[in-house]
Structure formats: C-alpha cells, structure tokens
Short mmCIF file of C-alpha atoms in Angstrom, two decimals:
data_model
loop_
_atom_site.label_atom_id
_atom_site.label_comp_id
_atom_site.label_asym_id
_atom_site.label_seq_id
_atom_site.Cartn_x
_atom_site.Cartn_y
_atom_site.Cartn_z
CA MET P 1 -5.53 -3.02 45.67
CA SER P 2 -9.14 -3.78 44.79
CA SER P 3 -9.17 -0.72 42.51
CA LEU P 4 -6.20 -2.09 40.61
CA LYS P 5 -7.94 -5.46 40.10
CA VAL P 6 -11.02 -3.73 38.70
CA ARG P 7 -8.88 -1.76 36.26
CA ILE P 8 -7.09 -4.90 35.09
CA ILE P 9 -10.42 -6.68 34.52
CA LEU P 10 -11.83 -3.74 32.56
CA ILE P 11 -8.71 -3.47 30.40
CA THR P 12 -8.81 -7.23 29.70
CA VAL P 13 -12.49 -7.12 28.69
CA CYS P 14 -11.89 -4.14 26.41
CA PHE P 15 -8.92 -5.90 24.81
CA CYS P 16 -11.02 -9.00 24.10
CA PHE P 17 -13.75 -6.87 22.49
CA LEU P 18 -11.08 -5.17 20.37
CA LEU P 19 -9.77 -8.53 19.13
CA PHE P 20 -13.26 -9.78 18.35
CA PHE P 21 -14.46 -6.77 16.39
CA SER P 22 -11.16 -6.41 14.52
CA ASN P 23 -11.63 -9.98 13.11
CA ASP P 24 -8.52 -11.29 14.84
CA PHE P 25 -10.55 -14.32 15.88
CA GLY P 26 -10.58 -15.44 12.26
CA ILE P 27 -14.20 -14.93 11.34
CA ILE P 28 -14.82 -16.50 7.94
CA ASP P 29 -16.00 -14.34 5.05
CA ILE P 30 -18.66 -16.59 3.57
CA GLU P 31 -18.55 -14.75 0.23
CA LYS P 32 -14.88 -15.63 -0.26
CA THR P 33 -14.90 -19.14 1.18
CA ALA P 34 -15.81 -22.43 -0.51
CA ILE P 35 -17.61 -24.63 2.04
CA ILE P 36 -16.54 -28.09 0.91
CA THR P 37 -18.96 -30.88 1.85
CA ALA P 38 -16.99 -33.75 0.29
CA ILE P 39 -13.58 -34.48 -1.23
CA GLY P 40 -12.82 -37.10 -3.88
CA ILE P 41 -9.26 -38.21 -4.61
CA ASP P 42 -8.16 -40.02 -7.77
CA LYS P 43 -4.67 -40.81 -9.03
CA ASN P 44 -3.41 -41.21 -12.59
CA GLU P 45 0.22 -42.33 -12.58
CA ASN P 46 2.04 -39.54 -10.64
CA GLU P 47 -0.76 -37.00 -10.83
CA TYR P 48 -3.50 -36.44 -8.26
CA GLU P 49 -6.96 -35.21 -9.14
CA ILE P 50 -8.94 -33.65 -6.32
CA THR P 51 -12.67 -33.22 -6.76
CA ALA P 52 -14.48 -30.99 -4.28
CA GLN P 53 -18.22 -30.75 -3.84
CA ILE P 54 -19.15 -27.28 -2.65
CA ALA P 55 -22.40 -26.08 -1.12
CA LEU P 56 -24.10 -23.74 -3.63
CA PRO P 57 -27.43 -22.50 -2.28
CA GLU P 58 -28.35 -20.49 -5.39
CA ALA P 59 -28.94 -23.47 -7.72
CA LYS P 60 -32.61 -23.90 -8.69
CA ASN P 61 -32.87 -27.60 -9.51
CA THR P 62 -31.23 -30.81 -8.37
CA ALA P 63 -29.34 -31.57 -11.59
CA ALA P 64 -27.92 -28.07 -11.88
CA LYS P 65 -27.00 -27.91 -8.22
CA ASN P 66 -25.08 -31.19 -8.20
CA GLU P 67 -23.27 -30.44 -11.48
CA LYS P 68 -22.34 -26.84 -10.65
CA SER P 69 -21.13 -27.73 -7.15
CA VAL P 70 -18.36 -30.09 -8.33
CA ILE P 71 -14.92 -28.59 -9.04
CA SER P 72 -11.82 -30.61 -9.97
CA TYR P 73 -8.13 -29.80 -10.21
CA LYS P 74 -5.02 -31.86 -10.89
CA GLY P 75 -1.66 -31.48 -9.19
CA SER P 76 1.57 -33.28 -8.42
CA THR P 77 0.50 -33.56 -4.75
CA VAL P 78 -2.81 -33.59 -2.91
CA SER P 79 -2.02 -30.22 -1.34
CA SER P 80 -1.25 -28.53 -4.66
CA ALA P 81 -4.47 -29.88 -6.17
CA ILE P 82 -6.54 -28.55 -3.25
CA THR P 83 -4.82 -25.19 -3.56
CA GLY P 84 -5.56 -25.27 -7.30
CA ILE P 85 -9.27 -25.53 -6.56
CA GLY P 86 -9.03 -22.18 -4.82
CA SER P 87 -7.15 -20.73 -7.81
CA VAL P 88 -9.73 -21.71 -10.42
CA SER P 89 -12.79 -20.93 -8.29
CA GLY P 90 -11.62 -17.74 -6.59
CA TRP P 91 -12.71 -19.21 -3.24
CA TYR P 92 -10.53 -20.31 -0.37
CA PRO P 93 -11.17 -24.06 0.14
CA LYS P 94 -12.43 -24.56 3.70
CA LEU P 95 -12.50 -28.18 4.93
CA SER P 96 -13.97 -27.53 8.38
CA PHE P 97 -17.39 -28.71 7.16
CA CYS P 98 -16.15 -31.62 5.03
CA ASN P 99 -18.07 -34.71 6.15
CA LEU P 100 -17.01 -37.20 3.48
CA ILE P 101 -13.76 -38.32 1.85
CA LEU P 102 -14.02 -40.61 -1.19
CA ILE P 103 -10.93 -42.49 -2.35
CA GLY P 104 -10.86 -43.62 -5.96
CA GLU P 105 -10.30 -47.29 -6.75
CA SER P 106 -6.94 -46.39 -8.33
CA PHE P 107 -5.48 -45.98 -4.82
CA LEU P 108 -6.06 -49.60 -3.81
CA ASP P 109 -2.63 -50.63 -5.10
CA GLU P 110 -1.01 -48.25 -2.60
CA ASN P 111 -0.94 -47.76 1.16
CA VAL P 112 -4.06 -45.73 1.91
CA ILE P 113 -2.71 -44.48 5.25
CA ASN P 114 -0.38 -42.03 3.46
CA LEU P 115 -3.44 -40.26 2.12
CA VAL P 116 -5.35 -40.48 5.40
CA ASN P 117 -2.43 -39.02 7.36
CA TYR P 118 -2.41 -35.91 5.19
CA PHE P 119 -6.00 -35.10 6.15
CA THR P 120 -5.64 -36.02 9.85
CA LYS P 121 -2.22 -34.54 10.59
CA THR P 122 -1.74 -31.74 8.07
CA LEU P 123 -5.26 -30.40 7.54
CA ASN P 124 -6.65 -31.44 10.95
CA ILE P 125 -9.97 -32.42 9.42
CA GLN P 126 -12.75 -33.33 11.87
CA ASP P 127 -12.53 -36.85 13.35
CA SER P 128 -16.12 -37.73 12.39
CA THR P 129 -15.48 -37.30 8.66
CA LEU P 130 -16.71 -40.42 6.86
CA ILE P 131 -14.27 -42.18 4.54
CA ALA P 132 -14.96 -44.74 1.81
CA VAL P 133 -13.57 -46.21 -1.41
CA THR P 134 -15.46 -45.79 -4.68
CA LYS P 135 -15.82 -48.23 -7.53
CA GLY P 136 -14.04 -46.51 -10.40
CA SER P 137 -13.44 -42.77 -10.14
CA ALA P 138 -14.33 -40.73 -7.05
CA LYS P 139 -14.93 -37.79 -9.37
CA GLU P 140 -17.62 -39.65 -11.30
CA ILE P 141 -19.33 -40.71 -8.08
CA LEU P 142 -19.51 -37.09 -6.88
CA LYS P 143 -20.88 -36.00 -10.26
CA THR P 144 -23.59 -38.66 -10.15
CA GLU P 145 -27.13 -37.34 -9.70
CA SER P 146 -29.26 -39.09 -7.12
CA PRO P 147 -32.94 -38.87 -6.18
CA LEU P 148 -31.94 -39.08 -2.51
CA ASP P 149 -30.59 -35.54 -2.23
CA ASP P 150 -29.59 -32.45 -4.21
CA LEU P 151 -25.90 -33.21 -3.59
CA SER P 152 -24.49 -36.68 -4.22
CA SER P 153 -22.26 -36.43 -1.13
CA PHE P 154 -25.32 -35.95 1.09
CA ALA P 155 -26.99 -38.93 -0.61
CA ILE P 156 -23.94 -41.11 0.15
CA GLN P 157 -23.94 -39.98 3.78
CA LYS P 158 -27.57 -41.06 4.05
CA ILE P 159 -26.55 -44.52 2.82
CA LEU P 160 -23.61 -44.79 5.24
CA LEU P 161 -25.49 -43.39 8.24
CA LYS P 162 -28.73 -45.32 7.99
CA LYS P 163 -31.20 -45.35 10.84
CA THR P 164 -30.97 -48.14 13.40
CA GLY P 165 -32.24 -51.42 11.98
CA LEU P 166 -31.33 -50.59 8.39
CA ASN P 167 -27.59 -50.16 8.89
CA ASN P 168 -26.54 -53.71 9.74
CA ASP P 169 -25.43 -54.53 6.20
CA ILE P 170 -22.90 -51.65 6.19
CA LEU P 171 -19.64 -51.24 8.11
CA GLU P 172 -19.37 -47.46 8.10
CA THR P 173 -16.21 -45.86 9.43
CA ASP P 174 -14.80 -42.40 9.95
CA ILE P 175 -11.27 -41.16 9.48
CA LYS P 176 -10.48 -41.48 13.21
CA THR P 177 -11.63 -45.10 13.41
CA PHE P 178 -9.59 -46.02 10.34
CA SER P 179 -6.44 -44.44 11.81
CA ILE P 180 -6.95 -46.15 15.19
CA GLY P 181 -7.23 -49.50 13.43
CA TYR P 182 -4.10 -48.89 11.38
CA TYR P 183 -1.99 -47.97 14.40
CA GLY P 184 -3.52 -50.71 16.58
CA LYS P 185 -1.93 -54.02 17.52
CA SER P 186 -3.26 -55.89 14.48
CA GLY P 187 -3.15 -53.08 11.89
CA TYR P 188 -6.67 -54.04 10.78
CA SER P 189 -9.03 -51.44 9.36
CA TYR P 190 -11.89 -51.41 6.87
CA LEU P 191 -13.68 -49.12 4.44
CA PRO P 192 -17.10 -49.35 2.74
CA TYR P 193 -17.04 -49.75 -1.04
CA ILE P 194 -19.38 -47.28 -2.78
CA LYS P 195 -21.05 -48.30 -6.04
CA SER P 196 -23.35 -46.24 -8.23
CA LEU P 197 -26.34 -48.27 -9.39
CA PRO P 198 -29.34 -47.44 -11.57
CA PRO P 199 -32.71 -47.62 -9.82
CA GLU P 200 -34.67 -50.86 -10.11
CA GLY P 201 -36.02 -51.23 -13.64
CA GLU P 202 -33.98 -48.33 -15.03
CA SER P 203 -31.60 -50.58 -16.99
CA SER P 204 -34.40 -52.27 -18.95
CA LYS P 205 -36.04 -48.89 -19.55
CA ASN P 206 -32.82 -47.42 -20.95
CA GLN P 207 -32.29 -50.49 -23.12
CA SER P 208 -35.78 -50.10 -24.58
CA GLN P 209 -35.17 -46.43 -25.31
CA ASN P 210 -31.86 -47.27 -26.99
CA ASN P 211 -33.54 -49.84 -29.21
CA THR P 212 -36.23 -47.32 -30.19
CA SER P 213 -33.60 -44.72 -31.08
CA THR P 214 -31.71 -47.23 -33.19
CA ASN P 215 -34.82 -48.21 -35.13
CA THR P 216 -35.89 -44.62 -35.87
CA GLY P 217 -32.49 -43.60 -37.23
CA SER P 218 -29.85 -41.10 -36.16
CA SER P 219 -31.23 -38.19 -38.23
CA GLU P 220 -34.49 -38.14 -36.27
CA GLU P 221 -32.60 -38.45 -33.00
CA ASN P 222 -30.50 -35.37 -33.70
CA THR P 223 -33.45 -33.22 -34.78
CA SER P 224 -35.85 -34.32 -32.08
CA PRO P 225 -36.95 -31.54 -29.72
CA ASN P 226 -36.45 -33.93 -26.83
CA SER P 227 -32.73 -34.13 -27.57
CA GLN P 228 -32.34 -30.66 -26.07
CA ASN P 229 -33.73 -31.91 -22.77
CA GLN P 230 -31.53 -34.98 -22.44
CA GLY P 231 -29.64 -33.39 -19.57
CA GLN P 232 -32.86 -32.81 -17.66
CA ASN P 233 -34.10 -36.35 -18.33
CA LYS P 234 -30.78 -37.89 -17.35
CA SER P 235 -31.31 -40.94 -15.12
CA GLN P 236 -30.50 -40.60 -11.44
CA ASN P 237 -28.60 -43.36 -9.68
CA VAL P 238 -28.65 -44.71 -6.16
CA PHE P 239 -25.64 -45.83 -4.11
CA ASP P 240 -24.73 -49.16 -2.57
CA ALA P 241 -22.20 -49.59 0.28
CA THR P 242 -22.86 -53.16 1.44
CA THR P 243 -19.49 -54.41 0.18
CA THR P 244 -16.63 -53.92 2.66
CA LEU P 245 -12.90 -53.70 1.89
CA LEU P 246 -10.52 -55.11 4.52
CA PHE P 247 -7.08 -53.56 5.05
CA ASN P 248 -3.92 -54.75 6.75
CA LYS P 249 -1.48 -51.94 7.58
CA GLY P 250 -3.15 -49.72 5.00
CA LYS P 251 -3.10 -52.26 2.15
CA MET P 252 -6.34 -53.77 0.85
CA VAL P 253 -6.23 -57.57 1.12
CA GLU P 254 -9.82 -58.88 1.15
CA THR P 255 -13.48 -58.10 0.48
CA LEU P 256 -16.65 -58.90 2.41
CA LYS P 257 -19.95 -59.48 0.64
CA ARG P 258 -23.23 -58.12 1.97
CA GLU P 259 -24.18 -61.20 3.97
CA GLU P 260 -20.66 -61.42 5.43
CA THR P 261 -20.79 -57.74 6.42
CA PHE P 262 -24.08 -58.46 8.18
CA ALA P 263 -22.48 -61.38 10.05
CA VAL P 264 -19.64 -59.14 11.26
CA ASN P 265 -22.15 -56.57 12.52
CA LEU P 266 -23.98 -59.23 14.51
CA PHE P 267 -20.81 -59.74 16.58
CA THR P 268 -19.27 -56.27 16.62
CA THR P 269 -22.13 -53.73 16.78
CA PRO P 270 -25.48 -53.43 18.55
CA VAL P 271 -28.28 -54.93 16.46
CA HIS P 272 -31.82 -53.62 16.95
CA TYR P 273 -34.95 -53.68 14.78
CA SER P 274 -33.12 -55.49 11.99
CA THR P 275 -34.23 -58.22 9.60
CA LEU P 276 -32.61 -61.31 8.10
CA GLU P 277 -33.68 -62.96 4.87
CA VAL P 278 -33.54 -66.77 4.82
CA ASN P 279 -34.05 -68.26 1.36
CA ASP P 280 -34.94 -71.80 0.27
CA CYS P 281 -36.41 -72.95 3.58
CA THR P 282 -38.15 -76.34 3.47
CA TYR P 283 -41.12 -76.80 5.79
CA GLN P 284 -44.00 -79.29 5.50
CA GLY P 285 -42.81 -80.37 2.04
CA GLU P 286 -42.74 -76.81 0.62
CA THR P 287 -39.73 -74.63 -0.19
CA PHE P 288 -40.11 -70.88 0.28
CA ASN P 289 -38.34 -67.73 1.52
CA VAL P 290 -38.72 -66.17 4.96
CA LEU P 291 -37.94 -62.75 6.40
CA LEU P 292 -37.06 -62.86 10.11
CA ASP P 293 -37.31 -59.95 12.54
CA ILE P 294 -34.31 -59.89 14.90
CA LEU P 295 -35.62 -59.06 18.36
CA SER P 296 -32.41 -59.35 20.37
CA VAL P 297 -28.93 -60.84 20.14
CA ASN P 298 -26.65 -62.39 22.77
CA LYS P 299 -23.11 -62.69 21.44
CA LYS P 300 -19.71 -63.65 22.75
CA ILE P 301 -16.31 -64.40 21.25
CA THR P 302 -13.88 -66.19 23.54
CA LEU P 303 -10.17 -66.85 23.07
CA LYS P 304 -8.72 -69.60 25.26
CA PHE P 305 -5.48 -71.54 25.33
CA ILE P 306 -5.75 -75.28 25.84
CA ASP P 307 -2.39 -76.99 26.32
CA GLY P 308 -0.77 -73.82 25.01
CA LYS P 309 -2.75 -73.82 21.76
CA PRO P 310 -5.28 -71.07 20.89
CA LYS P 311 -8.95 -71.86 20.49
CA VAL P 312 -11.62 -69.37 19.41
CA LYS P 313 -15.32 -69.94 20.05
CA PHE P 314 -18.20 -67.95 18.54
CA ASN P 315 -21.37 -68.00 20.65
CA LEU P 316 -24.47 -66.36 19.21
CA ASP P 317 -28.10 -66.55 20.31
CA VAL P 318 -30.50 -64.70 18.02
CA PHE P 319 -34.11 -64.24 19.10
CA VAL P 320 -36.39 -63.81 16.10
CA LYS P 321 -39.94 -63.87 14.84
CA ILE P 322 -41.29 -64.27 11.32
CA ASP P 323 -41.97 -60.95 9.62
CA ASP P 324 -43.05 -62.30 6.22
CA GLN P 325 -42.86 -65.34 3.95
CA ASN P 326 -43.95 -66.31 0.45
CA SER P 327 -45.34 -69.76 1.19
CA ILE P 328 -48.52 -70.74 -0.67
CA ASN P 329 -49.74 -73.57 1.54
CA THR P 330 -48.32 -72.68 4.95
CA ASP P 331 -49.76 -69.69 6.81
CA LEU P 332 -47.02 -69.00 9.35
CA ASN P 333 -48.25 -65.43 9.69
CA GLY P 334 -51.40 -66.85 11.23
CA GLN P 335 -49.36 -68.02 14.20
CA GLY P 336 -48.95 -64.46 15.43
CA ASN P 337 -45.50 -64.33 13.80
CA SER P 338 -43.97 -65.77 16.97
CA PHE P 339 -43.83 -69.40 15.83
CA VAL P 340 -40.51 -70.18 14.14
CA PRO P 341 -40.30 -73.78 12.91
CA GLU P 342 -37.13 -75.66 13.74
CA GLU P 343 -36.43 -76.23 10.03
CA ILE P 344 -36.31 -72.47 9.38
CA ALA P 345 -34.16 -71.82 12.45
CA LYS P 346 -31.70 -74.52 11.36
CA LYS P 347 -31.49 -73.04 7.87
CA ALA P 348 -30.68 -69.60 9.31
CA GLU P 349 -28.03 -71.15 11.57
CA GLU P 350 -26.40 -72.97 8.66
CA ASN P 351 -26.30 -69.82 6.52
CA LEU P 352 -24.77 -67.70 9.28
CA THR P 353 -22.23 -70.39 10.20
CA THR P 354 -21.13 -70.62 6.55
CA ASN P 355 -20.67 -66.85 6.39
CA LEU P 356 -18.63 -66.85 9.60
CA LYS P 357 -16.37 -69.60 8.28
CA ASN P 358 -15.80 -67.59 5.09
CA ILE P 359 -14.90 -64.52 7.15
CA VAL P 360 -12.46 -66.52 9.27
CA GLU P 361 -10.72 -67.83 6.14
CA LYS P 362 -10.38 -64.27 4.84
CA SER P 363 -9.09 -63.04 8.21
CA LYS P 364 -6.16 -65.45 7.93
CA LYS P 365 -4.68 -63.06 5.37
CA GLY P 366 -3.94 -60.65 8.20
CA VAL P 367 -7.23 -58.84 8.83
CA ASP P 368 -8.30 -59.19 12.46
CA VAL P 369 -12.02 -58.72 11.86
CA PHE P 370 -13.07 -59.85 15.35
CA ASP P 371 -10.24 -58.19 17.35
CA LEU P 372 -8.68 -61.49 18.39
CA ILE P 373 -5.17 -60.04 18.57
CA LYS P 374 -6.46 -57.33 20.89
CA LYS P 375 -7.97 -60.05 23.09
CA LEU P 376 -4.63 -61.86 23.01
CA TYR P 377 -2.77 -58.74 24.12
CA ARG P 378 -5.23 -57.80 26.90
CA HIS P 379 -6.19 -61.17 28.38
CA ASN P 380 -3.46 -63.65 27.35
CA TYR P 381 -0.38 -61.48 27.28
CA LYS P 382 2.03 -64.31 28.12
CA TYR P 383 1.26 -65.82 24.68
CA TYR P 384 1.38 -62.49 22.85
CA ASP P 385 4.98 -62.60 21.59
CA LYS P 386 4.55 -66.16 20.39
CA TYR P 387 1.23 -65.78 18.57
CA LYS P 388 0.90 -62.08 17.63
CA ASP P 389 1.82 -62.80 14.00
CA SER P 390 0.28 -66.26 13.60
CA LEU P 391 -2.81 -66.35 15.84
CA LEU P 392 -5.36 -65.96 13.05
CA LYS P 393 -3.82 -68.82 11.06
CA VAL P 394 -3.03 -71.39 13.77
CA ALA P 395 -6.08 -71.00 16.02
CA THR P 396 -8.87 -73.56 15.91
CA TYR P 397 -12.41 -72.22 15.59
CA GLU P 398 -15.70 -73.44 17.00
CA TYR P 399 -19.17 -72.10 16.15
CA GLU P 400 -22.27 -72.28 18.34
CA ILE P 401 -25.01 -70.40 16.49
CA ASN P 402 -28.62 -70.66 17.64
CA PHE P 403 -31.79 -68.98 16.40
CA HIS P 404 -34.66 -68.92 18.86
CA GLY P 405 -38.36 -68.37 18.34
CA GLN P 406 -41.47 -69.94 19.75
CA GLN P 407 -40.88 -73.52 18.71
CA LYS P 408 -44.35 -74.74 19.66
CA GLU P 409 -47.12 -74.13 17.15
CA ILE P 410 -50.19 -72.36 18.50
#
C-alpha cells in the first residue's frame, strides 16, 4: 500500500512539472504583451475612446517615453476599444499591472458605476487600482509631460499616494473603495479631481515668449533654428488633486475645495506630521499669516436622538505648535514654537468650523461624507426606517472645535 502511495505522489509531481514547462500555467510572453500602467476613458456622444499608457523601457528621454507610450482607440463599447488597442499595436492588452483609471469629465453626466462595474466584474482588475476624474479629457492628461516622472500616470500616482503628512488635502480612493461606497447604505462615494497645471512662474514665462514672438514677426519664427526643438522645449506640467467630487449612487452631486477636503480628512483619516495654514491672524495689533504643525488630533462624531429627533455633534481637539509665521514685529518663533496665542487658536477654530458647516450643507444633497447613515443603521436601528432618507437634512448639528498649544508665553 505504501508503494502505491509513492507511485501516486511521483506521478502527480511529474504531471505538475509537465503542465508548468508546457506553459499551461499561462506564462506571459512579454514580447507580445502590452503592460498597461494606466487607462483613460473618454466619451463623445455614443463613442468611447480608450487611452492606454504602456510601459516602454526602450525610450531614451522623458518626452519621447511619455508620448510613445500612449495609445488610443475608439469603439462603440469600452471592451471593443480596449480590444482595438491590441489590434493597432500588435500587443495583447494586459491589465494585471494597471494601477490607475482616469475617467474623463464627459462622464460626469452619467452614472459612473456602470463604467466601474466593467473593470471590477468583467476584467477583474486589481482592487488597489486608483481611480480619479480628470478635468477635460483623460487622454490629454495621460499625454501631459511632467517633471515628476517619465510617465504621466506614475506622476499622478505620486500625487495621489503622498507620504504621510502631505496627503491630508487629498481624498484618494481605489476602485474597491468606490464600489463599497456605492453599494453601501448611503450610496456615498468620492473621487479626486485631477487637474494639469503649469509649474509656478511658467505662465508668465510663456506669455513673455509669446509677446517676443509676436514682435519679431512670423517669418523669423518659422525660420528660426529653435523652432525645430519646440517639442524638446515643451513645458512640463504638474498635477493637482486637492479638489474632491462627491457622488450619490454613482452620480456626481457636489464638489469639495482643498480646505474642505482637509477638514474631512481630519475626521475620517489618521493625521500625522501635517500642517495647517491660518491666514489673517491678528495678534498684538498686527495681522499676519501662520503655519501650524499638527501634533495630534482627538476626534469624535456622535449621533444621538433627543425626544426622537436626531442630533449630530462634531468634537475635535487639535494639538498644534507654530511652524512659521510672517510677522514683522512679533517673534513667535522665539517662544520655542510651542506658544500658540489664543487669538491664533480662535482664528483656526473659526476657519475649520466654517468649512465643516459648508460640508454639512453639501452633504444634505445626499452625500454622507461622515458616515452618519452607517451610524444610524449600526447604533440607532430603531430609527433607521424613519430617517434613512432624511437624516442628513433634518438633523441638527453642533460643533465643538478646539485648537490647543501652550497658551502661556515663556
């Protein structure tokens, strides 16, 4: 009997080796496969345009690499357009390594979940794939050259996945998180809004060059030796994702500005090593700007029912120190940065409270930014049927925001 077991084990091992070396495990031929790092989707009436950014290691310079790695194809469906990319490139489009999906602004009039479901259910793309909406065309964003990386998609990922302390003005999300929000109790989900911006000072520089070209005349411009190098001297843009789009059941209904996005992060994500700018502070008769270091945050959002009516309370204690300021007469930095005058703390509290009130007003359009409906379902279920559709509108809100530093001057 033991001899039979040994034979069975040997036959099984040999069979596995046979499958492996015969390529039945689906080993990818890298020469015939397009490794797609990002997908952009735009729509023009009933036609879809898919733009794929493909890793091309043979390019010699940044501009050439980004331009040559972008391939577009139009089709009546998303699937046919992706298949068309393989037809025109001769490569089989492989999405296993796709880390970014960009949705063109033209999709905002539709339900975005129809597009998301195709990637999650049909293509089984990885759950950690980042997803965002672009200002204008997703194709143009992917074709944009950036000083941050050879490929624009990698540059955008660097913006969305900032290191701790620099990421509190962005609400990044992946395709799994967006889907969970859509199918959750409130139907709330969000996406960052990607904009392409010229570097600081580039706009004035370009304007000056345009004026010079106009004054010298078009004939000199066409015959100038530098005109042949315009592609190499093409300006490189940076990306901004501090604006957040809010969705209810897949439809975009509201927008958060940078300071409002930061306020949401204070309550919904861990905040470490971050900073907060407080402008127009008045202290000792002088008005100036202050940059605060956030040391730690204690936060709590409570939903209670008093006499059967919902009440929401925001509690936030922020412990800060002064990082920098532009005061001429007041040397707060000389206090070891730990002294935070009450006037500056009050100004920060007022600004944050105003931003929270603006967010609450926007949430009344059906975007449960602070997961209040989830709290209703989990902790106050007896009121769920009555308030699940009206909680955000009928609840009363209270704000207790406090900034703490060393209040006694050294």
